[in-house]
Amino acid sequence: MEFNSILFVLFFSTFFFLYWFIFNKNLKKQNLLILAGSYFFYACSDWRLLSLLIISSFINYQLGKKIAATDDEKQKGLLTTLGVTFGVGLLFYFKYLNFFIDSFSKLIDSFGIHTSTHSLNIILPLGLSFYTFKTISYLLDVNSEKIKPTKDWVVFFNYVSFFPTMIAGPIDRASSFAPQLEKVRVFNYENATTGLRQILWGFFKKLVIADNCVEITNNLFDNYLKLPGSSLVLGAFIYIVEIYADFSGYSDMAIGFSRLIGFNVTKNFNFPFFSQNTSEFWRRWHISLTSWMTEYVYTPLTFAFRSWGKSGLLLAIVINFVLVGLWHGASLNFILFGFLHGCYFIPLVINGTVNKNPANTTDNFFSNLKRFINRSGTFILVMLTAMILRANSITEAFHYYIKIFSKSLFSIPVLPTQNPKSDLAIIFFIFIMFILEWFGRHTDFALEKLGLKWPKIIRWGIYMIFVLVIFIFMAKPQQFVYAQF
Amino acid sequence: MEENQIIERLEKIFSSVFGKESIVLTRTTSAGDIAEWNSLNHMILISEVETAFNLKFKLKELNKMQNVGDLIDLIISKSIV
């Protein structure tokens, strides 16, 4: 069930009414309603694998309790390893097994030995990567005594399957999410209207920008052999915008719907296109995943390699990013994407320029110019690697680059389109998105504070314009890109 | 070893790792107070502390560390053992 479907509108309206008007007096019942709603939401998309979600929740709930109950460090470690292995095993089987079978088969074939391996017919359970990461972090946090396990199974099952974040995150931690389930929630008008604004902004990015970009990039990359390098650069630009608008749009909707039922879900994007280096970019892009990876993968790796100085640090970064790439999907393209992003850190680590906050905060022409150059350079680096994700194979990705870095880069770009007026409109909306995000970059999302001090009529006029634009320009609905991860 | 002596030695290590002339530390100083103290060089810092005080930390101990005060307590507890 997609957020932009009629079924979801009906589901959420009913849920909202029951949640705030019927079950609002009893926390336990309200939590049970969330669980029932989450399972209904999941079953509408993939009823066959709902049992896996329930089994995974049950096993991890029991393990969490057992880990906390024992004082024996060895037993704690064993139980945690068991739970993490179970989660990784699920991911391996459902997501990566076919990739390894195919890769192994190709490797054997390359030695001239013909094998008769067959890919298995495995359905990837919806949201598997997201809910498995939640359960793994839960067990690790219980093991390291950062959190106490919840004694209420409804709270834990809700943490794993909370419907607004089920399909594509953000990946919340139990430390911040479980306490919200354990206390009485009171309807907060301000939080709810902020949620509505965030949903509106999410719909605009997803339906108007991302879904329309799909057609443009499909036309462009499917015909790349006939096009000049400059068109591919334009295609790369539109493609990175498409991925961003799709995923951040989804995250905005997920966070917005959560706000409407009184939950504060972790922020997933913080205007990544305004980053001044790739390190900053990854602190602003898919924050819930990168912070997860930093805590549970990168930190243990750097701890293990700490005596190797900067070399150990770089090795940990590259391994971490290859795994980030692999998390996105089972293909060499994702691995290469992650590897390149890991390599982007090499000059930053060597020069020691990886700071939490960009040091240059002065406001004069030269520092502004420097920031502009840094931002543009970072954007171009990210844009060029995103093409690897669009290509059907690594060979095709290299063909893209050969095309781009040829003389035809300096020709006028052309878009293979049947509807140039519509394409121009989309490029205009992309421009609007960048402008609004730039001016709203110190808030949670572009529309959060926009016009709050203006007369109500003007502010509402702006919202209505967005609603109209969404209805007029929304394209044929496309699946959320990140739902497949 | 006295707490003051530990802080003095830590200040030298912090200055060297973060490339600053001098850093003043208190028990409440945390990663949020020093711009250069981030996840990328945290373990380099830890490694330097381990070498200087001739001890080894466990990852679990580091995960619980919130500020310089926790680090000092950890160093003292390890030194006693």
mmCIF file of N, CA and C in Angstrom, chain A residues 243-349:
data_model
loop_
_atom_site.group_PDB
_atom_site.id
_atom_site.type_symbol
_atom_site.label_atom_id
_atom_site.label_comp_id
_atom_site.label_asym_id
_atom_site.label_seq_id
_atom_site.Cartn_x
_atom_site.Cartn_y
_atom_site.Cartn_z
ATOM 1 N N ILE A 243 16.300 10.418 -7.406
ATOM 2 C CA ILE A 243 16.508 9.539 -6.250
ATOM 3 C C ILE A 243 16.243 10.321 -4.957
ATOM 4 N N TYR A 244 16.777 11.539 -4.926
ATOM 5 C CA TYR A 244 16.620 12.358 -3.713
ATOM 6 C C TYR A 244 15.146 12.675 -3.460
ATOM 7 N N ALA A 245 14.463 13.147 -4.534
ATOM 8 C CA ALA A 245 13.066 13.551 -4.368
ATOM 9 C C ALA A 245 12.210 12.343 -3.987
ATOM 10 N N ASP A 246 12.543 11.195 -4.558
ATOM 11 C CA ASP A 246 11.788 9.981 -4.262
ATOM 12 C C ASP A 246 11.961 9.587 -2.797
ATOM 13 N N PHE A 247 13.208 9.462 -2.384
ATOM 14 C CA PHE A 247 13.464 8.926 -1.056
ATOM 15 C C PHE A 247 13.200 9.945 0.051
ATOM 16 N N SER A 248 13.666 11.180 -0.160
ATOM 17 C CA SER A 248 13.422 12.176 0.890
ATOM 18 C C SER A 248 11.941 12.525 0.929
ATOM 19 N N GLY A 249 11.277 12.454 -0.245
ATOM 20 C CA GLY A 249 9.829 12.690 -0.300
ATOM 21 C C GLY A 249 9.103 11.630 0.517
ATOM 22 N N TYR A 250 9.532 10.369 0.346
ATOM 23 C CA TYR A 250 8.915 9.291 1.115
ATOM 24 C C TYR A 250 9.159 9.508 2.607
ATOM 25 N N SER A 251 10.423 9.855 2.951
ATOM 26 C CA SER A 251 10.760 10.054 4.367
ATOM 27 C C SER A 251 9.913 11.172 4.959
ATOM 28 N N ASP A 252 9.741 12.258 4.198
ATOM 29 C CA ASP A 252 8.919 13.372 4.690
ATOM 30 C C ASP A 252 7.492 12.909 4.971
ATOM 31 N N MET A 253 6.955 12.094 4.052
ATOM 32 C CA MET A 253 5.584 11.593 4.271
ATOM 33 C C MET A 253 5.546 10.708 5.507
ATOM 34 N N ALA A 254 6.537 9.808 5.635
ATOM 35 C CA ALA A 254 6.571 8.881 6.774
ATOM 36 C C ALA A 254 6.651 9.663 8.089
ATOM 37 N N ILE A 255 7.511 10.673 8.107
ATOM 38 C CA ILE A 255 7.663 11.472 9.332
ATOM 39 C C ILE A 255 6.384 12.279 9.587
ATOM 40 N N GLY A 256 5.802 12.809 8.513
ATOM 41 C CA GLY A 256 4.566 13.597 8.615
ATOM 42 C C GLY A 256 3.409 12.769 9.155
ATOM 43 N N PHE A 257 3.207 11.557 8.602
ATOM 44 C CA PHE A 257 2.119 10.698 9.096
ATOM 45 C C PHE A 257 2.368 10.294 10.550
ATOM 46 N N SER A 258 3.639 10.089 10.883
ATOM 47 C CA SER A 258 3.968 9.750 12.284
ATOM 48 C C SER A 258 3.597 10.906 13.208
ATOM 49 N N ARG A 259 3.909 12.125 12.775
ATOM 50 C CA ARG A 259 3.560 13.313 13.582
ATOM 51 C C ARG A 259 2.056 13.371 13.829
ATOM 52 N N LEU A 260 1.279 13.016 12.779
ATOM 53 C CA LEU A 260 -0.186 13.092 12.909
ATOM 54 C C LEU A 260 -0.715 12.163 13.998
ATOM 55 N N ILE A 261 0.033 11.086 14.285
ATOM 56 C CA ILE A 261 -0.434 10.203 15.363
ATOM 57 C C ILE A 261 0.474 10.330 16.591
ATOM 58 N N GLY A 262 1.175 11.468 16.653
ATOM 59 C CA GLY A 262 1.875 11.809 17.891
ATOM 60 C C GLY A 262 3.257 11.231 18.082
ATOM 61 N N PHE A 263 3.900 10.812 16.992
ATOM 62 C CA PHE A 263 5.255 10.251 17.109
ATOM 63 C C PHE A 263 6.284 11.154 16.434
ATOM 64 N N ASN A 264 7.457 11.246 17.070
ATOM 65 C CA ASN A 264 8.572 11.944 16.438
ATOM 66 C C ASN A 264 9.578 10.916 15.937
ATOM 67 N N VAL A 265 9.618 10.809 14.633
ATOM 68 C CA VAL A 265 10.493 9.820 14.007
ATOM 69 C C VAL A 265 11.798 10.512 13.624
ATOM 70 N N THR A 266 12.872 9.748 13.653
ATOM 71 C CA THR A 266 14.189 10.329 13.383
ATOM 72 C C THR A 266 14.277 10.958 11.984
ATOM 73 N N LYS A 267 15.030 12.037 11.905
ATOM 74 C CA LYS A 267 15.183 12.765 10.635
ATOM 75 C C LYS A 267 16.042 11.935 9.676
ATOM 76 N N ASN A 268 15.670 11.935 8.396
ATOM 77 C CA ASN A 268 16.420 11.087 7.457
ATOM 78 C C ASN A 268 17.284 11.878 6.464
ATOM 79 N N PHE A 269 16.902 13.103 6.188
ATOM 80 C CA PHE A 269 17.665 13.938 5.243
ATOM 81 C C PHE A 269 17.810 15.338 5.802
ATOM 82 N N ASN A 270 18.988 15.902 5.600
ATOM 83 C CA ASN A 270 19.208 17.261 6.067
ATOM 84 C C ASN A 270 19.840 18.088 4.933
ATOM 85 N N PHE A 271 19.098 18.231 3.845
ATOM 86 C CA PHE A 271 19.517 19.028 2.690
ATOM 87 C C PHE A 271 20.921 18.626 2.211
ATOM 88 N N PRO A 272 21.056 17.349 1.810
ATOM 89 C CA PRO A 272 22.396 16.825 1.468
ATOM 90 C C PRO A 272 23.068 17.530 0.288
ATOM 91 N N PHE A 273 22.258 18.113 -0.624
ATOM 92 C CA PHE A 273 22.876 18.735 -1.801
ATOM 93 C C PHE A 273 23.623 20.025 -1.459
ATOM 94 N N PHE A 274 23.514 20.492 -0.230
ATOM 95 C CA PHE A 274 24.251 21.701 0.148
ATOM 96 C C PHE A 274 25.497 21.355 0.963
ATOM 97 N N SER A 275 25.924 20.108 0.877
ATOM 98 C CA SER A 275 27.111 19.672 1.626
ATOM 99 C C SER A 275 28.375 20.199 0.961
ATOM 100 N N GLN A 276 29.386 20.446 1.809
ATOM 101 C CA GLN A 276 30.634 20.996 1.274
ATOM 102 C C GLN A 276 31.714 19.942 1.040
ATOM 103 N N ASN A 277 31.481 18.742 1.494
ATOM 104 C CA ASN A 277 32.353 17.621 1.114
ATOM 105 C C ASN A 277 31.558 16.329 1.276
ATOM 106 N N THR A 278 32.127 15.216 0.815
ATOM 107 C CA THR A 278 31.342 13.976 0.803
ATOM 108 C C THR A 278 31.089 13.452 2.221
ATOM 109 N N SER A 279 32.003 13.783 3.132
ATOM 110 C CA SER A 279 31.773 13.362 4.515
ATOM 111 C C SER A 279 30.502 14.029 5.053
ATOM 112 N N GLU A 280 30.405 15.338 4.790
ATOM 113 C CA GLU A 280 29.211 16.065 5.220
ATOM 114 C C GLU A 280 27.976 15.530 4.492
ATOM 115 N N PHE A 281 28.164 15.192 3.209
ATOM 116 C CA PHE A 281 27.040 14.651 2.442
ATOM 117 C C PHE A 281 26.461 13.427 3.149
ATOM 118 N N TRP A 282 27.316 12.522 3.587
ATOM 119 C CA TRP A 282 26.819 11.293 4.216
ATOM 120 C C TRP A 282 26.285 11.530 5.625
ATOM 121 N N ARG A 283 26.597 12.690 6.204
ATOM 122 C CA ARG A 283 25.960 13.012 7.481
ATOM 123 C C ARG A 283 24.572 13.619 7.256
ATOM 124 N N ARG A 284 24.284 13.936 5.973
ATOM 125 C CA ARG A 284 23.002 14.571 5.666
ATOM 126 C C ARG A 284 22.080 13.691 4.818
ATOM 127 N N TRP A 285 22.621 12.618 4.235
ATOM 128 C CA TRP A 285 21.850 11.756 3.326
ATOM 129 C C TRP A 285 21.516 10.458 4.047
ATOM 130 N N HIS A 286 20.280 10.053 4.017
ATOM 131 C CA HIS A 286 19.835 8.797 4.640
ATOM 132 C C HIS A 286 20.479 8.656 6.027
ATOM 133 N N ILE A 287 20.235 9.681 6.848
ATOM 134 C CA ILE A 287 20.909 9.805 8.142
ATOM 135 C C ILE A 287 20.678 8.577 9.025
ATOM 136 N N SER A 288 19.446 8.046 8.980
ATOM 137 C CA SER A 288 19.161 6.926 9.882
ATOM 138 C C SER A 288 19.990 5.694 9.514
ATOM 139 N N LEU A 289 20.294 5.513 8.224
ATOM 140 C CA LEU A 289 21.135 4.373 7.830
ATOM 141 C C LEU A 289 22.604 4.656 8.156
ATOM 142 N N THR A 290 23.082 5.852 7.784
ATOM 143 C CA THR A 290 24.503 6.134 7.994
ATOM 144 C C THR A 290 24.847 6.169 9.484
ATOM 145 N N SER A 291 23.934 6.680 10.312
ATOM 146 C CA SER A 291 24.242 6.692 11.744
ATOM 147 C C SER A 291 24.210 5.264 12.290
ATOM 148 N N TRP A 292 23.315 4.440 11.743
ATOM 149 C CA TRP A 292 23.263 3.023 12.139
ATOM 150 C C TRP A 292 24.587 2.341 11.784
ATOM 151 N N MET A 293 25.000 2.538 10.549
ATOM 152 C CA MET A 293 26.253 1.915 10.083
ATOM 153 C C MET A 293 27.443 2.438 10.882
ATOM 154 N N THR A 294 27.430 3.733 11.192
ATOM 155 C CA THR A 294 28.544 4.310 11.954
ATOM 156 C C THR A 294 28.641 3.638 13.325
ATOM 157 N N GLU A 295 27.500 3.444 13.962
ATOM 158 C CA GLU A 295 27.525 2.901 15.314
ATOM 159 C C GLU A 295 27.825 1.404 15.365
ATOM 160 N N TYR A 296 27.214 0.644 14.444
ATOM 161 C CA TYR A 296 27.296 -0.812 14.588
ATOM 162 C C TYR A 296 28.299 -1.482 13.646
ATOM 163 N N VAL A 297 28.791 -0.765 12.653
ATOM 164 C CA VAL A 297 29.766 -1.372 11.733
ATOM 165 C C VAL A 297 31.085 -0.598 11.763
ATOM 166 N N TYR A 298 30.988 0.689 11.493
ATOM 167 C CA TYR A 298 32.207 1.490 11.379
ATOM 168 C C TYR A 298 32.972 1.588 12.716
ATOM 169 N N THR A 299 32.256 1.849 13.805
ATOM 170 C CA THR A 299 32.931 1.993 15.108
ATOM 171 C C THR A 299 33.650 0.701 15.529
ATOM 172 N N PRO A 300 32.983 -0.476 15.480
ATOM 173 C CA PRO A 300 33.734 -1.701 15.805
ATOM 174 C C PRO A 300 34.932 -1.918 14.875
ATOM 175 N N LEU A 301 34.769 -1.552 13.591
ATOM 176 C CA LEU A 301 35.899 -1.729 12.655
ATOM 177 C C LEU A 301 37.064 -0.815 13.024
ATOM 178 N N THR A 302 36.760 0.471 13.280
ATOM 179 C CA THR A 302 37.849 1.399 13.629
ATOM 180 C C THR A 302 38.487 0.989 14.954
ATOM 181 N N PHE A 303 37.665 0.405 15.845
ATOM 182 C CA PHE A 303 38.213 -0.068 17.119
ATOM 183 C C PHE A 303 39.212 -1.204 16.850
ATOM 184 N N ALA A 304 38.806 -2.106 15.954
ATOM 185 C CA ALA A 304 39.682 -3.237 15.653
ATOM 186 C C ALA A 304 40.970 -2.774 14.955
ATOM 187 N N PHE A 305 40.841 -1.742 14.115
ATOM 188 C CA PHE A 305 42.008 -1.288 13.323
ATOM 189 C C PHE A 305 42.704 -0.083 13.961
ATOM 190 N N ARG A 306 42.380 0.263 15.212
ATOM 191 C CA ARG A 306 42.813 1.554 15.753
ATOM 192 C C ARG A 306 44.326 1.723 15.843
ATOM 193 N N SER A 307 45.045 0.615 15.961
ATOM 194 C CA SER A 307 46.502 0.758 16.099
ATOM 195 C C SER A 307 47.173 1.010 14.751
ATOM 196 N N TRP A 308 46.399 0.934 13.645
ATOM 197 C CA TRP A 308 46.991 1.163 12.312
ATOM 198 C C TRP A 308 46.915 2.626 11.875
ATOM 199 N N GLY A 309 46.464 3.502 12.736
ATOM 200 C CA GLY A 309 46.414 4.930 12.414
ATOM 201 C C GLY A 309 45.462 5.231 11.274
ATOM 202 N N LYS A 310 45.882 6.136 10.388
ATOM 203 C CA LYS A 310 44.997 6.571 9.297
ATOM 204 C C LYS A 310 44.690 5.453 8.312
ATOM 205 N N SER A 311 45.654 4.518 8.135
ATOM 206 C CA SER A 311 45.399 3.402 7.201
ATOM 207 C C SER A 311 44.230 2.566 7.722
ATOM 208 N N GLY A 312 44.232 2.305 9.022
ATOM 209 C CA GLY A 312 43.146 1.531 9.615
ATOM 210 C C GLY A 312 41.818 2.244 9.478
ATOM 211 N N LEU A 313 41.876 3.556 9.646
ATOM 212 C CA LEU A 313 40.679 4.380 9.525
ATOM 213 C C LEU A 313 40.101 4.284 8.106
ATOM 214 N N LEU A 314 41.009 4.411 7.125
ATOM 215 C CA LEU A 314 40.562 4.359 5.726
ATOM 216 C C LEU A 314 39.994 2.989 5.377
ATOM 217 N N LEU A 315 40.651 1.946 5.872
ATOM 218 C CA LEU A 315 40.163 0.590 5.601
ATOM 219 C C LEU A 315 38.752 0.425 6.176
ATOM 220 N N ALA A 316 38.572 0.919 7.402
ATOM 221 C CA ALA A 316 37.245 0.825 8.039
ATOM 222 C C ALA A 316 36.205 1.594 7.227
ATOM 223 N N ILE A 317 36.594 2.774 6.731
ATOM 224 C CA ILE A 317 35.650 3.596 5.953
ATOM 225 C C ILE A 317 35.258 2.876 4.665
ATOM 226 N N VAL A 318 36.263 2.335 3.962
ATOM 227 C CA VAL A 318 35.969 1.687 2.676
ATOM 228 C C VAL A 318 35.078 0.456 2.900
ATOM 229 N N ILE A 319 35.405 -0.359 3.899
ATOM 230 C CA ILE A 319 34.563 -1.546 4.177
ATOM 231 C C ILE A 319 33.141 -1.095 4.522
ATOM 232 N N ASN A 320 33.055 -0.072 5.362
ATOM 233 C CA ASN A 320 31.745 0.444 5.771
ATOM 234 C C ASN A 320 30.918 0.874 4.551
ATOM 235 N N PHE A 321 31.555 1.587 3.634
ATOM 236 C CA PHE A 321 30.796 2.091 2.477
ATOM 237 C C PHE A 321 30.469 0.994 1.458
ATOM 238 N N VAL A 322 31.346 0.003 1.347
ATOM 239 C CA VAL A 322 31.005 -1.130 0.476
ATOM 240 C C VAL A 322 29.751 -1.809 1.042
ATOM 241 N N LEU A 323 29.691 -1.931 2.365
ATOM 242 C CA LEU A 323 28.505 -2.537 2.986
ATOM 243 C C LEU A 323 27.278 -1.641 2.835
ATOM 244 N N VAL A 324 27.491 -0.310 2.901
ATOM 245 C CA VAL A 324 26.366 0.618 2.653
ATOM 246 C C VAL A 324 25.838 0.387 1.231
ATOM 247 N N GLY A 325 26.765 0.252 0.285
ATOM 248 C CA GLY A 325 26.379 -0.011 -1.112
ATOM 249 C C GLY A 325 25.608 -1.312 -1.206
ATOM 250 N N LEU A 326 26.142 -2.347 -0.569
ATOM 251 C CA LEU A 326 25.537 -3.674 -0.628
ATOM 252 C C LEU A 326 24.167 -3.693 0.059
ATOM 253 N N TRP A 327 24.004 -2.874 1.076
ATOM 254 C CA TRP A 327 22.711 -2.790 1.746
ATOM 255 C C TRP A 327 21.626 -2.369 0.748
ATOM 256 N N HIS A 328 22.021 -1.489 -0.196
ATOM 257 C CA HIS A 328 21.043 -0.979 -1.154
ATOM 258 C C HIS A 328 20.590 -2.051 -2.149
ATOM 259 N N GLY A 329 21.419 -3.038 -2.382
ATOM 260 C CA GLY A 329 21.010 -4.066 -3.318
ATOM 261 C C GLY A 329 22.137 -5.014 -3.624
ATOM 262 N N ALA A 330 21.722 -6.193 -4.140
ATOM 263 C CA ALA A 330 22.720 -7.209 -4.422
ATOM 264 C C ALA A 330 23.190 -7.095 -5.868
ATOM 265 N N SER A 331 24.133 -6.231 -6.111
ATOM 266 C CA SER A 331 24.725 -6.170 -7.453
ATOM 267 C C SER A 331 26.086 -5.516 -7.354
ATOM 268 N N LEU A 332 26.895 -5.788 -8.368
ATOM 269 C CA LEU A 332 28.240 -5.197 -8.377
ATOM 270 C C LEU A 332 28.161 -3.677 -8.475
ATOM 271 N N ASN A 333 27.107 -3.177 -9.115
ATOM 272 C CA ASN A 333 26.951 -1.721 -9.239
ATOM 273 C C ASN A 333 26.900 -1.056 -7.862
ATOM 274 N N PHE A 334 26.132 -1.667 -6.951
ATOM 275 C CA PHE A 334 26.012 -1.088 -5.607
ATOM 276 C C PHE A 334 27.339 -1.177 -4.855
ATOM 277 N N ILE A 335 28.047 -2.291 -5.073
ATOM 278 C CA ILE A 335 29.336 -2.461 -4.390
ATOM 279 C C ILE A 335 30.319 -1.398 -4.895
ATOM 280 N N LEU A 336 30.335 -1.206 -6.212
ATOM 281 C CA LEU A 336 31.246 -0.197 -6.787
ATOM 282 C C LEU A 336 30.873 1.201 -6.299
ATOM 283 N N PHE A 337 29.578 1.473 -6.240
ATOM 284 C CA PHE A 337 29.090 2.767 -5.753
ATOM 285 C C PHE A 337 29.610 3.020 -4.328
ATOM 286 N N GLY A 338 29.459 2.014 -3.472
ATOM 287 C CA GLY A 338 29.916 2.147 -2.083
ATOM 288 C C GLY A 338 31.427 2.305 -2.020
ATOM 289 N N PHE A 339 32.124 1.518 -2.819
ATOM 290 C CA PHE A 339 33.595 1.573 -2.814
ATOM 291 C C PHE A 339 34.079 2.976 -3.202
ATOM 292 N N LEU A 340 33.488 3.534 -4.253
ATOM 293 C CA LEU A 340 33.909 4.877 -4.703
ATOM 294 C C LEU A 340 33.640 5.917 -3.615
ATOM 295 N N HIS A 341 32.493 5.804 -2.953
ATOM 296 C CA HIS A 341 32.195 6.770 -1.893
ATOM 297 C C HIS A 341 33.167 6.625 -0.726
ATOM 298 N N GLY A 342 33.573 5.370 -0.457
ATOM 299 C CA GLY A 342 34.598 5.156 0.563
ATOM 300 C C GLY A 342 35.894 5.831 0.149
ATOM 301 N N CYS A 343 36.233 5.709 -1.130
ATOM 302 C CA CYS A 343 37.483 6.299 -1.645
ATOM 303 C C CYS A 343 37.439 7.837 -1.597
ATOM 304 N N TYR A 344 36.230 8.401 -1.715
ATOM 305 C CA TYR A 344 36.108 9.867 -1.651
ATOM 306 C C TYR A 344 36.640 10.414 -0.312
ATOM 307 N N PHE A 345 36.676 9.550 0.705
ATOM 308 C CA PHE A 345 37.132 9.996 2.025
ATOM 309 C C PHE A 345 38.657 10.067 2.125
ATOM 310 N N ILE A 346 39.350 9.404 1.185
ATOM 311 C CA ILE A 346 40.812 9.318 1.305
ATOM 312 C C ILE A 346 41.455 10.703 1.419
ATOM 313 N N PRO A 347 41.194 11.630 0.460
ATOM 314 C CA PRO A 347 41.827 12.958 0.610
ATOM 315 C C PRO A 347 41.384 13.682 1.877
ATOM 316 N N LEU A 348 40.141 13.469 2.283
ATOM 317 C CA LEU A 348 39.647 14.160 3.495
ATOM 318 C C LEU A 348 40.378 13.678 4.744
ATOM 319 N N VAL A 349 40.608 12.362 4.796
ATOM 320 C CA VAL A 349 41.297 11.810 5.966
ATOM 321 C C VAL A 349 42.771 12.208 5.939
#
